[in-house]
């Protein structure tokens, strides 16, 4: 069987490795328009902010790794069309040569692209996005310029907040804008996001929330001012981070999609064409909190969905367990993690939810050093009492792993009452006998 994979980043790589390692004997052709593969964008801010010295360790796979296992890897080759009837992929190589690849099974792993704000002045120099390694390099080069002193970051989601920290670490003045009232509004309720806002403000980042960019103005072709619905600000550079959209144009007129263009898949990653699978950011994904398919762009989901597609195409039926969109962020030492829905997100999706909050020290009360406060919120459906979300925030790093337990609880449809008496270990170095997670659950109305 000949399997063609379009897109060789996290999702495409996971599918390719699964097929090559577990189901040998197939012809695998991997095509990507980029010159590199496997770049972990999560490391961009760490590198640009000089928390790590070099970007090379942010790559974990090379074309040679797949060629050594028998695959054909075509880099700098852009797919321009797919004929789903003839089962053919048309592409152009880096030398301009037209290529046609036939397939028995096709894996779409074209990922996502940043949303471009449709406002005047978009084309000016000094306006950046952060998705590819090359875009990280461009931002890094700008940060090195003495003339770039004041930076506007548009969108205080995950990428915006992380790059705001990086810019500050490089000695820049940073103005952080978001249409919402707080940072991280897609992931955390306001009471939680406020903790991050205070942390950002304490570090000298200028916060402009509830503000929408309406125009970029320039001087000699380079951005020099940003105009919002409230005011205008002189800046030397802009970084746009207002979210991702599925990069599905190659297939969205032929295959079924969600309203945002993500290619609809089932739990086997199969699209509306049985010979075509879609994985990662280009595809829909099943949310256990919502109990329906939705769109959640994360590297963790990309890897899992790639593995699932690989097994199904290889001949071993495997159903995805669904996801919770579990995520985390660490900014100037302040750590936040969440999974499933916040109260706000649950209500937006039509769920009738309640929540329980608790706050305590991370370690036992009699440890007075390095013992930070932890805030927790657990969100549950009122009628069924099933847990649909959790949020944690603290300067303590110990909180990080806890969110995974809530992820499993949501996946397994556990109720808030089942959590209340769960056996959690106790050791003073890490927690208290009255663990804040179970106390929050015990307090649930
Ligand atoms: C700055 C940043 C930080 C992030 N941090 C995190 C994090 O901490 N945790 C987390 O879980 N996620 C994080 N993400 C999100 C994560 O990177 C994405 O969810 C992930 O990259 C999706 O993987 P993918 O393989 O589905 O798609 P992509 O990474 O978008 O890869 C798609 C590939 O398809 C190729 N392609 C597209 N169209 C064509 C075509 N026509 N022809 C040939 N090739 C094509 C592209 O060149 C690309 O290589 C971050 C993203 C960014 C940008
Ligand atoms: N730690 C992690 O897990 C990370 C995950 N990612 C993922 O990568 C994807 C893209 O990240 P982001 O671009 O940061 O998206 P995001 O969805 O996290 O944040 C986008 C932000 O932009 C704001 N916004 C939207 N339109 C706006 C406008 N016109 N003006 C001002 N603000 C506006 C939104 O309110 C939101 O806060 C997401 O799916 C994210 O989850 C990215 C970085 C880190």
PDB file of N, CA, C and O in Angstrom, residues 287-291 321 323-326 338-341 378-379 386-390 403-415:
ATOM      1  N   UNK A 287     -13.822  16.175  21.981  1.00  0.00           N
ATOM      2  CA  UNK A 287     -13.641  16.698  23.335  1.00  0.00           C
ATOM      3  C   UNK A 287     -14.535  15.936  24.294  1.00  0.00           C
ATOM      4  O   UNK A 287     -15.757  15.908  24.125  1.00  0.00           O
ATOM      5  N   UNK A 288     -13.941  15.322  25.309  1.00  0.00           N
ATOM      6  CA  UNK A 288     -14.740  14.586  26.303  1.00  0.00           C
ATOM      7  C   UNK A 288     -15.536  15.516  27.198  1.00  0.00           C
ATOM      8  O   UNK A 288     -16.549  15.110  27.752  1.00  0.00           O
ATOM      9  N   UNK A 289     -15.057  16.759  27.379  1.00  0.00           N
ATOM     10  CA  UNK A 289     -15.816  17.718  28.190  1.00  0.00           C
ATOM     11  C   UNK A 289     -17.086  18.113  27.440  1.00  0.00           C
ATOM     12  O   UNK A 289     -18.180  18.123  27.996  1.00  0.00           O
ATOM     13  N   UNK A 290     -16.934  18.379  26.149  1.00  0.00           N
ATOM     14  CA  UNK A 290     -18.078  18.796  25.325  1.00  0.00           C
ATOM     15  C   UNK A 290     -18.934  17.603  24.903  1.00  0.00           C
ATOM     16  O   UNK A 290     -20.122  17.737  24.654  1.00  0.00           O
ATOM     17  N   UNK A 291     -18.295  16.456  24.805  1.00  0.00           N
ATOM     18  CA  UNK A 291     -18.899  15.230  24.258  1.00  0.00           C
ATOM     19  C   UNK A 291     -19.314  15.434  22.801  1.00  0.00           C
ATOM     20  O   UNK A 291     -20.391  15.024  22.371  1.00  0.00           O
ATOM     21  N   UNK A 321      -9.202   8.216  22.407  1.00  0.00           N
ATOM     22  CA  UNK A 321      -9.928   8.355  23.680  1.00  0.00           C
ATOM     23  C   UNK A 321     -10.542   9.735  23.811  1.00  0.00           C
ATOM     24  O   UNK A 321     -11.198  10.039  24.811  1.00  0.00           O
ATOM     25  N   UNK A 323      -9.984  14.065  23.835  1.00  0.00           N
ATOM     26  CA  UNK A 323      -9.028  14.913  24.561  1.00  0.00           C
ATOM     27  C   UNK A 323      -9.779  15.888  25.465  1.00  0.00           C
ATOM     28  O   UNK A 323     -10.987  16.066  25.359  1.00  0.00           O
ATOM     29  N   UNK A 324      -8.986  16.538  26.311  1.00  0.00           N
ATOM     30  CA  UNK A 324      -9.527  17.559  27.212  1.00  0.00           C
ATOM     31  C   UNK A 324      -8.928  18.940  26.912  1.00  0.00           C
ATOM     32  O   UNK A 324      -9.244  19.920  27.566  1.00  0.00           O
ATOM     33  N   UNK A 325      -7.995  18.993  25.970  1.00  0.00           N
ATOM     34  CA  UNK A 325      -7.305  20.258  25.694  1.00  0.00           C
ATOM     35  C   UNK A 325      -6.440  20.677  26.867  1.00  0.00           C
ATOM     36  O   UNK A 325      -6.266  21.872  27.125  1.00  0.00           O
ATOM     37  N   UNK A 326      -5.878  19.703  27.568  1.00  0.00           N
ATOM     38  CA  UNK A 326      -5.047  20.013  28.745  1.00  0.00           C
ATOM     39  C   UNK A 326      -3.881  20.884  28.326  1.00  0.00           C
ATOM     40  O   UNK A 326      -3.250  20.640  27.298  1.00  0.00           O
ATOM     41  N   UNK A 338      -4.573  24.091  32.958  1.00  0.00           N
ATOM     42  CA  UNK A 338      -6.026  23.878  32.909  1.00  0.00           C
ATOM     43  C   UNK A 338      -6.339  22.703  31.993  1.00  0.00           C
ATOM     44  O   UNK A 338      -5.511  22.293  31.171  1.00  0.00           O
ATOM     45  N   UNK A 339      -7.528  22.172  32.186  1.00  0.00           N
ATOM     46  CA  UNK A 339      -7.996  21.079  31.335  1.00  0.00           C
ATOM     47  C   UNK A 339      -9.505  21.201  31.198  1.00  0.00           C
ATOM     48  O   UNK A 339     -10.163  21.749  32.091  1.00  0.00           O
ATOM     49  N   UNK A 340     -10.028  20.735  30.084  1.00  0.00           N
ATOM     50  CA  UNK A 340     -11.479  20.818  29.872  1.00  0.00           C
ATOM     51  C   UNK A 340     -11.927  22.263  29.780  1.00  0.00           C
ATOM     52  O   UNK A 340     -11.221  23.116  29.239  1.00  0.00           O
ATOM     53  N   UNK A 341     -13.101  22.534  30.352  1.00  0.00           N
ATOM     54  CA  UNK A 341     -13.705  23.861  30.235  1.00  0.00           C
ATOM     55  C   UNK A 341     -13.479  24.725  31.473  1.00  0.00           C
ATOM     56  O   UNK A 341     -13.565  24.235  32.605  1.00  0.00           O
ATOM     57  N   UNK A 378     -12.530  23.627  40.286  1.00  0.00           N
ATOM     58  CA  UNK A 378     -13.024  22.450  39.553  1.00  0.00           C
ATOM     59  C   UNK A 378     -14.416  22.798  39.025  1.00  0.00           C
ATOM     60  O   UNK A 378     -15.258  23.308  39.775  1.00  0.00           O
ATOM     61  N   UNK A 379     -14.619  22.553  37.752  1.00  0.00           N
ATOM     62  CA  UNK A 379     -15.896  22.880  37.106  1.00  0.00           C
ATOM     63  C   UNK A 379     -16.642  21.568  36.840  1.00  0.00           C
ATOM     64  O   UNK A 379     -16.038  20.609  36.353  1.00  0.00           O
ATOM     65  N   UNK A 386     -20.756  15.435  36.571  1.00  0.00           N
ATOM     66  CA  UNK A 386     -19.477  15.003  35.995  1.00  0.00           C
ATOM     67  C   UNK A 386     -18.533  16.207  35.911  1.00  0.00           C
ATOM     68  O   UNK A 386     -18.957  17.330  35.642  1.00  0.00           O
ATOM     69  N   UNK A 387     -17.248  15.941  36.155  1.00  0.00           N
ATOM     70  CA  UNK A 387     -16.233  16.993  36.094  1.00  0.00           C
ATOM     71  C   UNK A 387     -16.003  17.343  34.627  1.00  0.00           C
ATOM     72  O   UNK A 387     -15.818  16.455  33.789  1.00  0.00           O
ATOM     73  N   UNK A 388     -16.021  18.643  34.317  1.00  0.00           N
ATOM     74  CA  UNK A 388     -15.794  19.050  32.917  1.00  0.00           C
ATOM     75  C   UNK A 388     -14.608  19.999  32.777  1.00  0.00           C
ATOM     76  O   UNK A 388     -14.244  20.373  31.667  1.00  0.00           O
ATOM     77  N   UNK A 389     -13.991  20.383  33.920  1.00  0.00           N
ATOM     78  CA  UNK A 389     -12.829  21.264  33.795  1.00  0.00           C
ATOM     79  C   UNK A 389     -12.140  21.479  35.116  1.00  0.00           C
ATOM     80  O   UNK A 389     -12.725  21.235  36.184  1.00  0.00           O
ATOM     81  N   UNK A 390     -10.875  21.905  35.042  1.00  0.00           N
ATOM     82  CA  UNK A 390     -10.134  22.269  36.262  1.00  0.00           C
ATOM     83  C   UNK A 390      -9.085  23.309  35.891  1.00  0.00           C
ATOM     84  O   UNK A 390      -8.583  23.328  34.758  1.00  0.00           O
ATOM     85  N   UNK A 403      -2.835  18.390  36.977  1.00  0.00           N
ATOM     86  CA  UNK A 403      -3.890  18.624  35.985  1.00  0.00           C
ATOM     87  C   UNK A 403      -4.171  17.349  35.185  1.00  0.00           C
ATOM     88  O   UNK A 403      -5.289  17.135  34.706  1.00  0.00           O
ATOM     89  N   UNK A 404      -3.164  16.498  35.088  1.00  0.00           N
ATOM     90  CA  UNK A 404      -3.352  15.267  34.303  1.00  0.00           C
ATOM     91  C   UNK A 404      -4.378  14.336  34.949  1.00  0.00           C
ATOM     92  O   UNK A 404      -5.080  13.601  34.266  1.00  0.00           O
ATOM     93  N   UNK A 405      -4.462  14.400  36.297  1.00  0.00           N
ATOM     94  CA  UNK A 405      -5.469  13.575  36.967  1.00  0.00           C
ATOM     95  C   UNK A 405      -6.883  14.067  36.589  1.00  0.00           C
ATOM     96  O   UNK A 405      -7.789  13.272  36.345  1.00  0.00           O
ATOM     97  N   UNK A 406      -7.013  15.392  36.514  1.00  0.00           N
ATOM     98  CA  UNK A 406      -8.331  15.940  36.130  1.00  0.00           C
ATOM     99  C   UNK A 406      -8.648  15.606  34.672  1.00  0.00           C
ATOM    100  O   UNK A 406      -9.795  15.395  34.308  1.00  0.00           O
ATOM    101  N   UNK A 407      -7.599  15.567  33.857  1.00  0.00           N
ATOM    102  CA  UNK A 407      -7.790  15.189  32.456  1.00  0.00           C
ATOM    103  C   UNK A 407      -8.393  13.783  32.373  1.00  0.00           C
ATOM    104  O   UNK A 407      -9.370  13.537  31.658  1.00  0.00           O
ATOM    105  N   UNK A 408      -7.813  12.868  33.155  1.00  0.00           N
ATOM    106  CA  UNK A 408      -8.324  11.485  33.170  1.00  0.00           C
ATOM    107  C   UNK A 408      -9.749  11.448  33.739  1.00  0.00           C
ATOM    108  O   UNK A 408     -10.611  10.721  33.229  1.00  0.00           O
ATOM    109  N   UNK A 409      -9.976  12.258  34.778  1.00  0.00           N
ATOM    110  CA  UNK A 409     -11.321  12.280  35.382  1.00  0.00           C
ATOM    111  C   UNK A 409     -12.366  12.708  34.342  1.00  0.00           C
ATOM    112  O   UNK A 409     -13.455  12.130  34.274  1.00  0.00           O
ATOM    113  N   UNK A 410     -12.015  13.700  33.534  1.00  0.00           N
ATOM    114  CA  UNK A 410     -12.968  14.162  32.507  1.00  0.00           C
ATOM    115  C   UNK A 410     -13.142  13.079  31.442  1.00  0.00           C
ATOM    116  O   UNK A 410     -14.257  12.757  31.030  1.00  0.00           O
ATOM    117  N   UNK A 411     -12.018  12.500  31.021  1.00  0.00           N
ATOM    118  CA  UNK A 411     -12.091  11.431  30.005  1.00  0.00           C
ATOM    119  C   UNK A 411     -12.983  10.286  30.488  1.00  0.00           C
ATOM    120  O   UNK A 411     -13.781   9.740  29.728  1.00  0.00           O
ATOM    121  N   UNK A 412     -12.839   9.940  31.755  1.00  0.00           N
ATOM    122  CA  UNK A 412     -13.580   8.783  32.297  1.00  0.00           C
ATOM    123  C   UNK A 412     -14.931   9.183  32.882  1.00  0.00           C
ATOM    124  O   UNK A 412     -15.574   8.382  33.552  1.00  0.00           O
ATOM    125  N   UNK A 413     -15.330  10.465  32.666  1.00  0.00           N
ATOM    126  CA  UNK A 413     -16.660  10.945  33.095  1.00  0.00           C
ATOM    127  C   UNK A 413     -16.870  10.783  34.599  1.00  0.00           C
ATOM    128  O   UNK A 413     -17.964  10.412  35.055  1.00  0.00           O
ATOM    129  N   UNK A 414     -15.835  11.040  35.379  1.00  0.00           N
ATOM    130  CA  UNK A 414     -15.947  10.937  36.847  1.00  0.00           C
ATOM    131  C   UNK A 414     -16.716  12.138  37.398  1.00  0.00           C
ATOM    132  O   UNK A 414     -16.630  13.244  36.852  1.00  0.00           O
ATOM    133  N   UNK A 415     -17.419  11.922  38.510  1.00  0.00           N
ATOM    134  CA  UNK A 415     -18.194  13.026  39.100  1.00  0.00           C
ATOM    135  C   UNK A 415     -17.352  13.719  40.169  1.00  0.00           C
ATOM    136  O   UNK A 415     -16.387  13.152  40.695  1.00  0.00           O
TER     137      UNK A 415
END
